Amino acid sequence: MATHLKNLSDFSHTTIPNGAAYKIAIVVAEWNAKITGALYQGAYATLTKHGVKEENIISMPVPGSFELTAGAEILLTKDNTLDAVICLGCVIQGETKHFDFICDAVANGVTNVGIKHSKPVIFGVLTTNDEQQAMDRAGGKHGNKGDEAAITALKMANFSATI
């Protein structure tokens, strides 16, 4: 089914683990705050809905999406009790190549931090052509990427715990 016809945050086809045993950090970019705030609200609500205790959710803002990698790295270096880190941001295409450099750096950085620490580091970054596409994916007609990132964190924390 084409993305424009689908709610991307439908998890009716999968089992979501209970998060009561997990400690999860959310690093959220302040740039595009209206959108990243909605992503954060979705992620936080989804974590608590699935059993993560509020005291086991660490929320840390960073200036922009580029800084998400450093935020995740700092958190995992200073707190080895974390089970996962969710990185939430939004990069909207502009008129220059800045978009490409930021998106590439963040995707690679998030992956590398997770590999370095052997912990799930979740890429919850919207990379859209315009603000409307971002809003559609931050609680709009296509669901909420924050919800998706939280579910991914729970599933990967559970995966890590069962190995």
PDB file of C-alpha atoms in Angstrom:
ATOM      1  CA  MET A   1       0.000   0.000   0.000  1.00  0.00           C
ATOM      2  CA  ALA A   2       1.309   3.458  -0.854  1.00  0.00           C
ATOM      3  CA  THR A   3       2.464   5.566   2.097  1.00  0.00           C
ATOM      4  CA  HIS A   4      -0.019   8.336   1.303  1.00  0.00           C
ATOM      5  CA  LEU A   5      -2.874   5.885   1.902  1.00  0.00           C
ATOM      6  CA  LYS A   6      -1.632   4.381   5.143  1.00  0.00           C
ATOM      7  CA  ASN A   7      -1.378   5.115   8.847  1.00  0.00           C
ATOM      8  CA  LEU A   8       2.258   4.191   9.454  1.00  0.00           C
ATOM      9  CA  SER A   9       1.739   3.858  13.215  1.00  0.00           C
ATOM     10  CA  ASP A  10      -0.574   0.826  13.107  1.00  0.00           C
ATOM     11  CA  PHE A  11       0.849  -1.933  15.301  1.00  0.00           C
ATOM     12  CA  SER A  12      -2.157  -4.264  15.298  1.00  0.00           C
ATOM     13  CA  HIS A  13      -0.104  -6.902  13.457  1.00  0.00           C
ATOM     14  CA  THR A  14       2.635  -7.273  16.076  1.00  0.00           C
ATOM     15  CA  THR A  15       3.211  -8.016  19.740  1.00  0.00           C
ATOM     16  CA  ILE A  16       4.593  -5.156  21.795  1.00  0.00           C
ATOM     17  CA  PRO A  17       6.600  -6.134  24.872  1.00  0.00           C
ATOM     18  CA  ASN A  18       5.828  -4.733  28.299  1.00  0.00           C
ATOM     19  CA  GLY A  19       8.348  -2.037  29.187  1.00  0.00           C
ATOM     20  CA  ALA A  20       8.138  -2.201  33.000  1.00  0.00           C
ATOM     21  CA  ALA A  21      11.719  -3.469  33.301  1.00  0.00           C
ATOM     22  CA  TYR A  22      13.265  -0.910  30.930  1.00  0.00           C
ATOM     23  CA  LYS A  23      14.933   2.472  31.298  1.00  0.00           C
ATOM     24  CA  ILE A  24      14.700   4.486  28.110  1.00  0.00           C
ATOM     25  CA  ALA A  25      16.025   7.919  27.167  1.00  0.00           C
ATOM     26  CA  ILE A  26      14.435  10.260  24.666  1.00  0.00           C
ATOM     27  CA  VAL A  27      16.701  12.824  23.007  1.00  0.00           C
ATOM     28  CA  VAL A  28      14.605  15.395  21.158  1.00  0.00           C
ATOM     29  CA  ALA A  29      15.688  18.190  18.843  1.00  0.00           C
ATOM     30  CA  GLU A  30      14.422  21.684  19.654  1.00  0.00           C
ATOM     31  CA  TRP A  31      14.584  22.770  15.992  1.00  0.00           C
ATOM     32  CA  ASN A  32      11.137  22.459  14.350  1.00  0.00           C
ATOM     33  CA  ALA A  33       9.751  22.368  17.902  1.00  0.00           C
ATOM     34  CA  LYS A  34       6.075  22.126  16.935  1.00  0.00           C
ATOM     35  CA  ILE A  35       6.803  18.906  15.092  1.00  0.00           C
ATOM     36  CA  THR A  36       9.407  17.437  17.444  1.00  0.00           C
ATOM     37  CA  GLY A  37       7.165  18.250  20.412  1.00  0.00           C
ATOM     38  CA  ALA A  38       4.409  16.154  18.855  1.00  0.00           C
ATOM     39  CA  LEU A  39       6.899  13.348  18.193  1.00  0.00           C
ATOM     40  CA  TYR A  40       8.042  13.520  21.820  1.00  0.00           C
ATOM     41  CA  GLN A  41       4.478  13.447  23.166  1.00  0.00           C
ATOM     42  CA  GLY A  42       3.750  10.380  21.041  1.00  0.00           C
ATOM     43  CA  ALA A  43       6.886   8.559  22.152  1.00  0.00           C
ATOM     44  CA  TYR A  44       6.395   9.370  25.830  1.00  0.00           C
ATOM     45  CA  ALA A  45       2.727   8.362  25.820  1.00  0.00           C
ATOM     46  CA  THR A  46       3.500   5.115  23.991  1.00  0.00           C
ATOM     47  CA  LEU A  47       6.262   4.179  26.430  1.00  0.00           C
ATOM     48  CA  THR A  48       4.048   4.747  29.479  1.00  0.00           C
ATOM     49  CA  LYS A  49       1.101   2.991  27.803  1.00  0.00           C
ATOM     50  CA  HIS A  50       3.301  -0.082  27.429  1.00  0.00           C
ATOM     51  CA  GLY A  51       4.515  -0.147  31.009  1.00  0.00           C
ATOM     52  CA  VAL A  52       7.648   1.999  31.159  1.00  0.00           C
ATOM     53  CA  LYS A  53       7.589   3.836  34.483  1.00  0.00           C
ATOM     54  CA  GLU A  54       7.736   7.618  34.229  1.00  0.00           C
ATOM     55  CA  GLU A  55      10.816   7.669  36.472  1.00  0.00           C
ATOM     56  CA  ASN A  56      12.534   5.353  33.950  1.00  0.00           C
ATOM     57  CA  ILE A  57      12.084   7.769  31.050  1.00  0.00           C
ATOM     58  CA  ILE A  58      14.890  10.309  30.723  1.00  0.00           C
ATOM     59  CA  SER A  59      14.083  13.260  28.473  1.00  0.00           C
ATOM     60  CA  MET A  60      16.873  15.439  27.119  1.00  0.00           C
ATOM     61  CA  PRO A  61      16.554  18.266  24.573  1.00  0.00           C
ATOM     62  CA  VAL A  62      19.312  19.116  22.094  1.00  0.00           C
ATOM     63  CA  PRO A  63      19.443  22.153  19.783  1.00  0.00           C
ATOM     64  CA  GLY A  64      18.808  20.339  16.482  1.00  0.00           C
ATOM     65  CA  SER A  65      18.753  16.997  14.725  1.00  0.00           C
ATOM     66  CA  PHE A  66      22.496  17.105  14.064  1.00  0.00           C
ATOM     67  CA  GLU A  67      23.091  17.045  17.841  1.00  0.00           C
ATOM     68  CA  LEU A  68      20.965  13.922  18.407  1.00  0.00           C
ATOM     69  CA  THR A  69      23.979  11.673  17.884  1.00  0.00           C
ATOM     70  CA  ALA A  70      26.086  13.508  20.471  1.00  0.00           C
ATOM     71  CA  GLY A  71      23.148  13.499  22.887  1.00  0.00           C
ATOM     72  CA  ALA A  72      22.728   9.725  22.573  1.00  0.00           C
ATOM     73  CA  GLU A  73      26.484   9.184  22.902  1.00  0.00           C
ATOM     74  CA  ILE A  74      26.724  11.306  26.061  1.00  0.00           C
ATOM     75  CA  LEU A  75      23.744   9.588  27.671  1.00  0.00           C
ATOM     76  CA  LEU A  76      25.006   6.079  26.948  1.00  0.00           C
ATOM     77  CA  THR A  77      28.522   6.965  28.125  1.00  0.00           C
ATOM     78  CA  LYS A  78      27.277   8.424  31.417  1.00  0.00           C
ATOM     79  CA  ASP A  79      24.425   5.987  32.160  1.00  0.00           C
ATOM     80  CA  ASN A  80      25.103   2.332  31.445  1.00  0.00           C
ATOM     81  CA  THR A  81      21.712   1.358  32.902  1.00  0.00           C
ATOM     82  CA  LEU A  82      19.854   2.625  29.828  1.00  0.00           C
ATOM     83  CA  ASP A  83      18.165  -0.064  27.754  1.00  0.00           C
ATOM     84  CA  ALA A  84      17.568   2.156  24.699  1.00  0.00           C
ATOM     85  CA  VAL A  85      17.791   5.728  23.445  1.00  0.00           C
ATOM     86  CA  ILE A  86      15.186   7.252  21.141  1.00  0.00           C
ATOM     87  CA  CYS A  87      16.385  10.110  18.919  1.00  0.00           C
ATOM     88  CA  LEU A  88      13.587  12.407  17.714  1.00  0.00           C
ATOM     89  CA  GLY A  89      14.047  15.172  15.168  1.00  0.00           C
ATOM     90  CA  CYS A  90      12.745  16.727  11.995  1.00  0.00           C
ATOM     91  CA  VAL A  91      14.718  17.880   8.963  1.00  0.00           C
ATOM     92  CA  ILE A  92      12.697  19.606   6.240  1.00  0.00           C
ATOM     93  CA  GLN A  93      14.102  19.931   2.719  1.00  0.00           C
ATOM     94  CA  GLY A  94      15.266  23.417   1.880  1.00  0.00           C
ATOM     95  CA  GLU A  95      16.897  25.024  -1.121  1.00  0.00           C
ATOM     96  CA  THR A  96      20.454  23.862  -0.339  1.00  0.00           C
ATOM     97  CA  LYS A  97      22.286  20.578   0.204  1.00  0.00           C
ATOM     98  CA  HIS A  98      22.234  21.170   3.977  1.00  0.00           C
ATOM     99  CA  PHE A  99      19.303  18.736   4.204  1.00  0.00           C
ATOM    100  CA  ASP A 100      21.344  15.923   2.641  1.00  0.00           C
ATOM    101  CA  PHE A 101      24.353  16.465   4.900  1.00  0.00           C
ATOM    102  CA  ILE A 102      22.283  16.619   8.088  1.00  0.00           C
ATOM    103  CA  CYS A 103      20.147  13.563   7.253  1.00  0.00           C
ATOM    104  CA  ASP A 104      23.171  11.479   6.277  1.00  0.00           C
ATOM    105  CA  ALA A 105      25.182  12.500   9.343  1.00  0.00           C
ATOM    106  CA  VAL A 106      22.336  11.786  11.764  1.00  0.00           C
ATOM    107  CA  ALA A 107      21.416   8.419  10.232  1.00  0.00           C
ATOM    108  CA  ASN A 108      25.033   7.257  10.282  1.00  0.00           C
ATOM    109  CA  GLY A 109      25.686   8.758  13.704  1.00  0.00           C
ATOM    110  CA  VAL A 110      22.682   7.098  15.338  1.00  0.00           C
ATOM    111  CA  THR A 111      23.684   3.757  13.844  1.00  0.00           C
ATOM    112  CA  ASN A 112      27.288   4.101  14.978  1.00  0.00           C
ATOM    113  CA  VAL A 113      26.377   5.067  18.552  1.00  0.00           C
ATOM    114  CA  GLY A 114      24.155   2.005  18.838  1.00  0.00           C
ATOM    115  CA  ILE A 115      26.884  -0.273  17.502  1.00  0.00           C
ATOM    116  CA  LYS A 116      29.539   1.287  19.741  1.00  0.00           C
ATOM    117  CA  HIS A 117      27.485   0.782  22.913  1.00  0.00           C
ATOM    118  CA  SER A 118      25.666  -2.425  21.864  1.00  0.00           C
ATOM    119  CA  LYS A 119      22.420  -0.699  22.794  1.00  0.00           C
ATOM    120  CA  PRO A 120      19.383   0.157  20.685  1.00  0.00           C
ATOM    121  CA  VAL A 121      19.570   3.756  19.460  1.00  0.00           C
ATOM    122  CA  ILE A 122      16.409   4.503  17.545  1.00  0.00           C
ATOM    123  CA  PHE A 123      16.189   6.793  14.508  1.00  0.00           C
ATOM    124  CA  GLY A 124      12.964   8.737  14.996  1.00  0.00           C
ATOM    125  CA  VAL A 125      13.859  11.541  12.631  1.00  0.00           C
ATOM    126  CA  LEU A 126      11.455  12.833  10.013  1.00  0.00           C
ATOM    127  CA  THR A 127      13.142  13.727   6.717  1.00  0.00           C
ATOM    128  CA  THR A 128      10.427  15.405   4.696  1.00  0.00           C
ATOM    129  CA  ASN A 129      10.003  17.614   1.662  1.00  0.00           C
ATOM    130  CA  ASP A 130       7.822  20.143   3.473  1.00  0.00           C
ATOM    131  CA  GLU A 131       6.208  21.021   6.790  1.00  0.00           C
ATOM    132  CA  GLN A 132       2.860  19.425   5.855  1.00  0.00           C
ATOM    133  CA  GLN A 133       4.511  16.045   5.315  1.00  0.00           C
ATOM    134  CA  ALA A 134       6.150  16.409   8.720  1.00  0.00           C
ATOM    135  CA  MET A 135       2.835  17.263  10.407  1.00  0.00           C
ATOM    136  CA  ASP A 136       1.182  14.285   8.699  1.00  0.00           C
ATOM    137  CA  ARG A 137       3.819  12.045  10.342  1.00  0.00           C
ATOM    138  CA  ALA A 138       3.825  13.774  13.747  1.00  0.00           C
ATOM    139  CA  GLY A 139       0.312  12.870  14.817  1.00  0.00           C
ATOM    140  CA  GLY A 140      -1.471  13.565  11.526  1.00  0.00           C
ATOM    141  CA  LYS A 141      -2.997  11.295   8.931  1.00  0.00           C
ATOM    142  CA  HIS A 142       0.062   9.019   8.717  1.00  0.00           C
ATOM    143  CA  GLY A 143       0.340   8.447  12.469  1.00  0.00           C
ATOM    144  CA  ASN A 144       3.159   9.548  14.720  1.00  0.00           C
ATOM    145  CA  LYS A 145       6.806   8.644  14.121  1.00  0.00           C
ATOM    146  CA  GLY A 146       7.314   9.164  17.884  1.00  0.00           C
ATOM    147  CA  ASP A 147       4.952   6.257  18.560  1.00  0.00           C
ATOM    148  CA  GLU A 148       6.847   4.154  16.037  1.00  0.00           C
ATOM    149  CA  ALA A 149      10.194   5.028  17.616  1.00  0.00           C
ATOM    150  CA  ALA A 150       8.912   4.092  21.083  1.00  0.00           C
ATOM    151  CA  ILE A 151       7.584   0.742  19.863  1.00  0.00           C
ATOM    152  CA  THR A 152      10.903   0.083  18.139  1.00  0.00           C
ATOM    153  CA  ALA A 153      12.771   0.924  21.363  1.00  0.00           C
ATOM    154  CA  LEU A 154      10.609  -1.501  23.358  1.00  0.00           C
ATOM    155  CA  LYS A 155      11.006  -4.271  20.796  1.00  0.00           C
ATOM    156  CA  MET A 156      14.779  -3.785  20.549  1.00  0.00           C
ATOM    157  CA  ALA A 157      15.250  -3.492  24.332  1.00  0.00           C
ATOM    158  CA  ASN A 158      13.323  -6.767  24.643  1.00  0.00           C
ATOM    159  CA  PHE A 159      15.435  -8.303  21.864  1.00  0.00           C
ATOM    160  CA  SER A 160      18.611  -7.267  23.666  1.00  0.00           C
ATOM    161  CA  ALA A 161      17.336  -8.599  27.000  1.00  0.00           C
ATOM    162  CA  THR A 162      16.480 -12.010  25.546  1.00  0.00           C
ATOM    163  CA  ILE A 163      19.842 -12.655  23.865  1.00  0.00           C
TER     164      ILE A 163
END
